[in-house]
mmCIF file of C-alpha atoms in Angstrom:
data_model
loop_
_atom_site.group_PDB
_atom_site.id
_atom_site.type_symbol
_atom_site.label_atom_id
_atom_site.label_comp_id
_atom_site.label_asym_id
_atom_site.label_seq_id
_atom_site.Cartn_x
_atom_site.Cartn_y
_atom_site.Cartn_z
ATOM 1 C CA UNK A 1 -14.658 -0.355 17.281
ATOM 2 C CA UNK A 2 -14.394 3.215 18.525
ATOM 3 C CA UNK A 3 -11.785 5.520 16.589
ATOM 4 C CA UNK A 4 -11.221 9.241 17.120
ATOM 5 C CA UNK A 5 -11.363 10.766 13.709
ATOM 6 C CA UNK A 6 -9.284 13.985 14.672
ATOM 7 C CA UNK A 7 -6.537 11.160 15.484
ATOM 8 C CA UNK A 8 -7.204 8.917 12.644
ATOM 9 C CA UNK A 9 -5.685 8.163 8.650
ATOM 10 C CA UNK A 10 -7.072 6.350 5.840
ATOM 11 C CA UNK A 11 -4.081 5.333 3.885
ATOM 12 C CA UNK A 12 -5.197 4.105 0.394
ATOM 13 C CA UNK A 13 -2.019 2.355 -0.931
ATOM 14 C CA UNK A 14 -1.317 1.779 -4.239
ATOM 15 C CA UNK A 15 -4.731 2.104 -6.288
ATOM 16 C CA UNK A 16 -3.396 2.436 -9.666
ATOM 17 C CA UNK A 17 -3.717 1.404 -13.130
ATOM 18 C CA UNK A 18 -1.028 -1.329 -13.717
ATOM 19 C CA UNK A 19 -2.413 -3.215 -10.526
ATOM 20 C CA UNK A 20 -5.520 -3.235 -11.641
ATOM 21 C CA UNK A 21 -6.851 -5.293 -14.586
ATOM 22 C CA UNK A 22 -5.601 -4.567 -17.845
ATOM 23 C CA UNK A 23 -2.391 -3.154 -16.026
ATOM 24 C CA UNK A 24 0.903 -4.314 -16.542
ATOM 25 C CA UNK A 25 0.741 -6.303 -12.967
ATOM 26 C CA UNK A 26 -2.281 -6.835 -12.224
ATOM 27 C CA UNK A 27 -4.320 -8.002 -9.210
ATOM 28 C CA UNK A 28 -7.314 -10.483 -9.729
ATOM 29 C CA UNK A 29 -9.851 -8.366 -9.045
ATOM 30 C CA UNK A 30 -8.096 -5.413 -7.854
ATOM 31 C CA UNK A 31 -10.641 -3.038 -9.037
ATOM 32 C CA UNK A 32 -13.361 -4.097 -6.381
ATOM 33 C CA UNK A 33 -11.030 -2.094 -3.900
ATOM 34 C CA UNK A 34 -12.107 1.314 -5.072
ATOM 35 C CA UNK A 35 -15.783 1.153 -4.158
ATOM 36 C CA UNK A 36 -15.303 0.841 -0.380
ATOM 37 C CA UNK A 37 -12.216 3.058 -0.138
ATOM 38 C CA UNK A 38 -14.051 6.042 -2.086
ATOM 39 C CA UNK A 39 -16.758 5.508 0.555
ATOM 40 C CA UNK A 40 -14.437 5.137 3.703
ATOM 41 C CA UNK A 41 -12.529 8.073 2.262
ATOM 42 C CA UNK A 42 -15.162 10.474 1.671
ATOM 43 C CA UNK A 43 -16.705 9.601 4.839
ATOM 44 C CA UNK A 44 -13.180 10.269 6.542
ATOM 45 C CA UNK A 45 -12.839 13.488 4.664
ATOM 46 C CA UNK A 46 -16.718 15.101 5.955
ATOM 47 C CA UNK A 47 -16.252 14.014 9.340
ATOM 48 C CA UNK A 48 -13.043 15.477 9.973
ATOM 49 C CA UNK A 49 -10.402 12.465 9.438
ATOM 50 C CA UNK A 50 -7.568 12.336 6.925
ATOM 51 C CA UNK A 51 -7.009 10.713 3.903
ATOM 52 C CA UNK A 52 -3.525 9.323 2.690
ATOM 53 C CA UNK A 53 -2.427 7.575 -0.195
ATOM 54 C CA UNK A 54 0.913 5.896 -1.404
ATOM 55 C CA UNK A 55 1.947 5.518 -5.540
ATOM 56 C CA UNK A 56 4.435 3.568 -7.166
ATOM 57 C CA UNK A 57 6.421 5.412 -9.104
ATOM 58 C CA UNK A 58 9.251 3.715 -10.916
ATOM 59 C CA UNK A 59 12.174 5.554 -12.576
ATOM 60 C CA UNK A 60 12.028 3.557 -16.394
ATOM 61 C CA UNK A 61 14.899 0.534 -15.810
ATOM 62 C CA UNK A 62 13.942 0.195 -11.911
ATOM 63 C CA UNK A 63 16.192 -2.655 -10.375
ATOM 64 C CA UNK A 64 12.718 -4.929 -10.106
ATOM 65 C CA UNK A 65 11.756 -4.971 -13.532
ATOM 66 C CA UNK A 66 12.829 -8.115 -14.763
ATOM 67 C CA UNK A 67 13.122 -7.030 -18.295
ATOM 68 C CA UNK A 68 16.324 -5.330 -16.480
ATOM 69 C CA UNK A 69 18.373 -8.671 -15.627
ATOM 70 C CA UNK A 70 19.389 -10.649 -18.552
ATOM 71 C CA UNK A 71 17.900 -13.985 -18.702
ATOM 72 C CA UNK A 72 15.525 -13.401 -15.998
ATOM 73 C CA UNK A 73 11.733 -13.291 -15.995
ATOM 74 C CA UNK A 74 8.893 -12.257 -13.569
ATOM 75 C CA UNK A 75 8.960 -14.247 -10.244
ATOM 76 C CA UNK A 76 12.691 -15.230 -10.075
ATOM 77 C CA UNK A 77 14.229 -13.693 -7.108
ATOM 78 C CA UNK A 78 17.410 -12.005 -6.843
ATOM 79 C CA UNK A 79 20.304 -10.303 -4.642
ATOM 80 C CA UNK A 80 20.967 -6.914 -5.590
ATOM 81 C CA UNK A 81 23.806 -4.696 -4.013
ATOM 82 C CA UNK A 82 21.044 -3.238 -1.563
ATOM 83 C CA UNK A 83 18.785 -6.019 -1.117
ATOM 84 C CA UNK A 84 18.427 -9.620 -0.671
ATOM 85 C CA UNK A 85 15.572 -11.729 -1.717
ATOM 86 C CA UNK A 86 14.584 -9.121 -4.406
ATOM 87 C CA UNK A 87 11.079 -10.543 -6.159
ATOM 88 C CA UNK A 88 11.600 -9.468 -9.706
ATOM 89 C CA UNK A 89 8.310 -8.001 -11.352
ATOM 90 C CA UNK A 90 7.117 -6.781 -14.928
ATOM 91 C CA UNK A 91 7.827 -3.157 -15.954
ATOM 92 C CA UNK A 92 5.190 -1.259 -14.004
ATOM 93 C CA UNK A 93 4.026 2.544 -12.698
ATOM 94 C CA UNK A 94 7.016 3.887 -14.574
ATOM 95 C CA UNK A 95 6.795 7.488 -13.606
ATOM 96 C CA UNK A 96 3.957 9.347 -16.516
ATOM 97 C CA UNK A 97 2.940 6.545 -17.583
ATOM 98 C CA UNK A 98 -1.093 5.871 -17.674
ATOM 99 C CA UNK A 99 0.115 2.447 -15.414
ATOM 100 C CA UNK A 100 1.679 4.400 -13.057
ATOM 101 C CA UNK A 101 -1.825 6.754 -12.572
ATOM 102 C CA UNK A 102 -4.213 6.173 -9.991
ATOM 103 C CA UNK A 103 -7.559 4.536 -11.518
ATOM 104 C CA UNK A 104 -9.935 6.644 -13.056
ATOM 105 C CA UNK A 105 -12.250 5.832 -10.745
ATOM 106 C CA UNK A 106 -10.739 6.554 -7.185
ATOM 107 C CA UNK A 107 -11.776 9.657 -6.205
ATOM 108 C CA UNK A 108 -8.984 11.695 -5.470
ATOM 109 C CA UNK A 109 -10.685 14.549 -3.560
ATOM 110 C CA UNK A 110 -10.563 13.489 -0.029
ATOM 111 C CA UNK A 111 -6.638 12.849 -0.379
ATOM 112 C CA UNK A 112 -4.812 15.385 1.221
ATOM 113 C CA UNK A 113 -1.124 14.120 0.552
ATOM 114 C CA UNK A 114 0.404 11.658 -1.747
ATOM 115 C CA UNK A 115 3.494 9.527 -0.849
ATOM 116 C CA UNK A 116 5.366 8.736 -4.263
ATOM 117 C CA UNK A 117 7.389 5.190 -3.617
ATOM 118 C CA UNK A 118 10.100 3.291 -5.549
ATOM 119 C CA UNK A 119 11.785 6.274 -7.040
ATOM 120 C CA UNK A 120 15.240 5.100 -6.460
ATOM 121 C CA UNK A 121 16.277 3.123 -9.793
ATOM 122 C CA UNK A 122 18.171 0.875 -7.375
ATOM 123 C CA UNK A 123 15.837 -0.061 -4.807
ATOM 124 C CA UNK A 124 12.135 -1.251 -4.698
ATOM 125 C CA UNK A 125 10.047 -0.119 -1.593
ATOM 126 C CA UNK A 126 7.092 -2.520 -0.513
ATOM 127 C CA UNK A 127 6.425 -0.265 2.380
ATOM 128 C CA UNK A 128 4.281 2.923 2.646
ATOM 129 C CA UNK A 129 7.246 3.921 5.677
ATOM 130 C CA UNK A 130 10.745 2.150 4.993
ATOM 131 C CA UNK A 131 12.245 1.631 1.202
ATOM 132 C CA UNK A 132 13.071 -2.465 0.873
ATOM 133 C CA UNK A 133 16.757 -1.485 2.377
ATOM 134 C CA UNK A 134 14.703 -1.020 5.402
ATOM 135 C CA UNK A 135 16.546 2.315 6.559
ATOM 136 C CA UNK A 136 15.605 4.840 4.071
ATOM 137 C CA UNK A 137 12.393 6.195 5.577
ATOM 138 C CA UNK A 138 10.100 7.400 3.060
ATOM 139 C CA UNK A 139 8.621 10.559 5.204
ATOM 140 C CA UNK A 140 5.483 9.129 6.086
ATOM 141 C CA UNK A 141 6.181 7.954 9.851
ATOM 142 C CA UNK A 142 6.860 11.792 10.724
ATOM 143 C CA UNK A 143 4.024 13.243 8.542
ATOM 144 C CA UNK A 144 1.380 11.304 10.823
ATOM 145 C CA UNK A 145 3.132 11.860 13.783
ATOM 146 C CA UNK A 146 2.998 15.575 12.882
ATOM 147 C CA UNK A 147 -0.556 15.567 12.462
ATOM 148 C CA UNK A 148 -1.112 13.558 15.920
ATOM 149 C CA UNK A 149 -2.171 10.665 14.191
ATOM 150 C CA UNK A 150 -2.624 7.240 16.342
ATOM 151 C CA UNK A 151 -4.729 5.089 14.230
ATOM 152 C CA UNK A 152 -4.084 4.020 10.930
ATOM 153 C CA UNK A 153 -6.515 2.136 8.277
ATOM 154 C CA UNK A 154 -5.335 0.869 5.526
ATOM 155 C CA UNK A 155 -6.763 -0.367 1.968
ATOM 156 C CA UNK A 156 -5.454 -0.694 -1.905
ATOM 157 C CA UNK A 157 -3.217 -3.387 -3.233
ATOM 158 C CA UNK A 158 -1.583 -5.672 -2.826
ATOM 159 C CA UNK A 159 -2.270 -7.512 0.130
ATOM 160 C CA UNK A 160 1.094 -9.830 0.259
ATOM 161 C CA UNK A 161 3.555 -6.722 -0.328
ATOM 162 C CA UNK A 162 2.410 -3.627 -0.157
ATOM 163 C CA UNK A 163 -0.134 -3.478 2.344
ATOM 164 C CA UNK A 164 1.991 -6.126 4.531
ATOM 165 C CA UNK A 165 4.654 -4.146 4.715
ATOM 166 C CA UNK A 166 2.896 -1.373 5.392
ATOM 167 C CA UNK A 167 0.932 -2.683 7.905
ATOM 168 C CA UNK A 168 3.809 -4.542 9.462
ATOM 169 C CA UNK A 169 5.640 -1.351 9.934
ATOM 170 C CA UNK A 170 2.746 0.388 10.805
ATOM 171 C CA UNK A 171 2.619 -1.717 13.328
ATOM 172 C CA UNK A 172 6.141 -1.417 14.782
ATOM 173 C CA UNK A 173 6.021 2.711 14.515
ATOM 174 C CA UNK A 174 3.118 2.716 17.302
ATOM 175 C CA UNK A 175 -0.063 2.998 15.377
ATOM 176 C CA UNK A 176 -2.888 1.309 15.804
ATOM 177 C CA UNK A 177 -3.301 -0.762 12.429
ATOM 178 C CA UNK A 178 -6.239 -1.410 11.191
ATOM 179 C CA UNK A 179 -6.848 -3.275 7.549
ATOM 180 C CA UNK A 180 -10.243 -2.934 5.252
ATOM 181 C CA UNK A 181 -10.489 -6.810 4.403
ATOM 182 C CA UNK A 182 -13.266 -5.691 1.672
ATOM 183 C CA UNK A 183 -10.771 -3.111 0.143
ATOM 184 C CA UNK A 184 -7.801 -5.627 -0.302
ATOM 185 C CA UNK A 185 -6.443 -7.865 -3.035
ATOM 186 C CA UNK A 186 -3.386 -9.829 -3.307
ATOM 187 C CA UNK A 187 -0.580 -10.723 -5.847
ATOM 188 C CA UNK A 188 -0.705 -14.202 -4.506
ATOM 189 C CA UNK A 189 3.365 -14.866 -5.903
ATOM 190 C CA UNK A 190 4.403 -17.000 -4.600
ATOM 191 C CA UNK A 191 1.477 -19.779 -4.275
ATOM 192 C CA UNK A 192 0.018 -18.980 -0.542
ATOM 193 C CA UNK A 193 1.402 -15.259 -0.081
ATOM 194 C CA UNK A 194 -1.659 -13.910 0.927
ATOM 195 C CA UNK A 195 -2.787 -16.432 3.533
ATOM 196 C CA UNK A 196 0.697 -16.489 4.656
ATOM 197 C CA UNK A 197 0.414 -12.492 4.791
ATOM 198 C CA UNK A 198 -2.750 -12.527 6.350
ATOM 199 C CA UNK A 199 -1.787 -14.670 9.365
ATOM 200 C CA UNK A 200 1.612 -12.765 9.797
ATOM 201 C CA UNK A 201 -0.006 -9.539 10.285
ATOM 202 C CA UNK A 202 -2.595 -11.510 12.617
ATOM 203 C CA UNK A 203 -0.195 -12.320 14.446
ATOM 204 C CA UNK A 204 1.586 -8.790 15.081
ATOM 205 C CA UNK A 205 -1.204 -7.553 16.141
ATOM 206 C CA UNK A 206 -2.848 -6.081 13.489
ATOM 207 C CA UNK A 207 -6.918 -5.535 13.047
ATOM 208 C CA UNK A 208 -9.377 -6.520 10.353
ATOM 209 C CA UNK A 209 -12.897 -5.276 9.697
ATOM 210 C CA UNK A 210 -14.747 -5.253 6.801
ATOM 211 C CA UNK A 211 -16.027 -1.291 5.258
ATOM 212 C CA UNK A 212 -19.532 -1.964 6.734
ATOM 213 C CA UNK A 213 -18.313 -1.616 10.178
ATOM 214 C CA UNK A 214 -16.037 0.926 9.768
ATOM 215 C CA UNK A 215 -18.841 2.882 8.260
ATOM 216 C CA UNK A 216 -21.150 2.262 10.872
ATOM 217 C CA UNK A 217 -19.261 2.890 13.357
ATOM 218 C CA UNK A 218 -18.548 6.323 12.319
ATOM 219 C CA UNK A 219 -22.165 7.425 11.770
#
């Protein structure tokens, strides 16, 4: 796997507290992620690659909290004036809140910008490039292109949203799209997301490696 590091991202998505365990939503096992993306990134960062990461970042009462729609609960989808097919979640990464942090123990050194998603009380945003209305870009898209970037990899959580959607679109903006299998978890809601998730992006044309090879491959 040969990748030019001048023209190549690491884009950790969504490594925070309330997706991790003991958070508010968290992934099984979500924590194992750090590990390998502290090494990819840190490699990325001394040989002359960039490091990227997204964070959710919820204005308190965000449209996907479920604790917002009387008589609803966590996993019950809805319409909402922007969006159909909204998954409704529990209240998570509210903006200051320890959830909302990234975990103590990703090392936030090599990360040379930070892409804040979710803000708007009114829509959710899966994806690192596009809000969930799928037109409101989020300013990522032009920062890579601005840099010359042609090769994103990705890692963080969750597998079945975030890092789909990322990837998908990704995908569909021209990059090269590359996910860490080793520094991925998923939500798995509903039953056979991830798989499903997993093949979809499989499909498009995305690649998986595991951190071993990436690393190798770049000593």
């Amino acid at each position: 796997m040969e990748i030019n590091y001048s023209k190549t991202l690491l884009l950790i998505i969504d490594a925070q507290n309330d997706f991790c365990p003991g958070g508010a939503l968290a992934v099984n096992d979500g924590d194992i992620v750090i590990k390998p993306l502290n090494e990819l990134s840190n490699n990325f960062a001394a040989k002359g690659g960039r490091v990227a990461a997204t964070q959710d970042w919820h204005p308190e009462g965000h449209i996907s909290f479920a604790s917002v729609h009387s008589g609803k609960n966590p996993g019950d989808i809805i319409d909402t004036p922007l969006v159909k097919g909204q998954v409704l979640w529990p209240c998570h990464c509210v903006q200051g809140t320890k959830g909302a942090d990234f975990h103590e123990a990703l090392d936030l050194n090599p990360i040379s910008a930070i892409f804040r998603k979710g803000c708007n009380k009114d829509i959710d945003s899966y994806s690192a490039f596009f809000e969930n209305d799928r037109k409101t870009k989020t300013g990522l898209e032009g920062y890579l292109r601005s840099l010359g970037i042609e090769t994103v990899v990705m890692g963080g959580l969750a597998t079945d949203y975030c890092v789909f959607y990322s990837a998908m679109d990704c995908k569909k903006s021209g990059f090269k799209t590359i996910i860490v299998g080793d520094a991925v978890r998923g939500v798995g809601i509903p039953e056979g997301s991830v798989k499903k998730a997993i093949s979809e992006m499989k499909t498009a044309g995305v690649n998986f490696c595991v951190s071993k090879e990436l690393l190798e491959t770049y000593d």
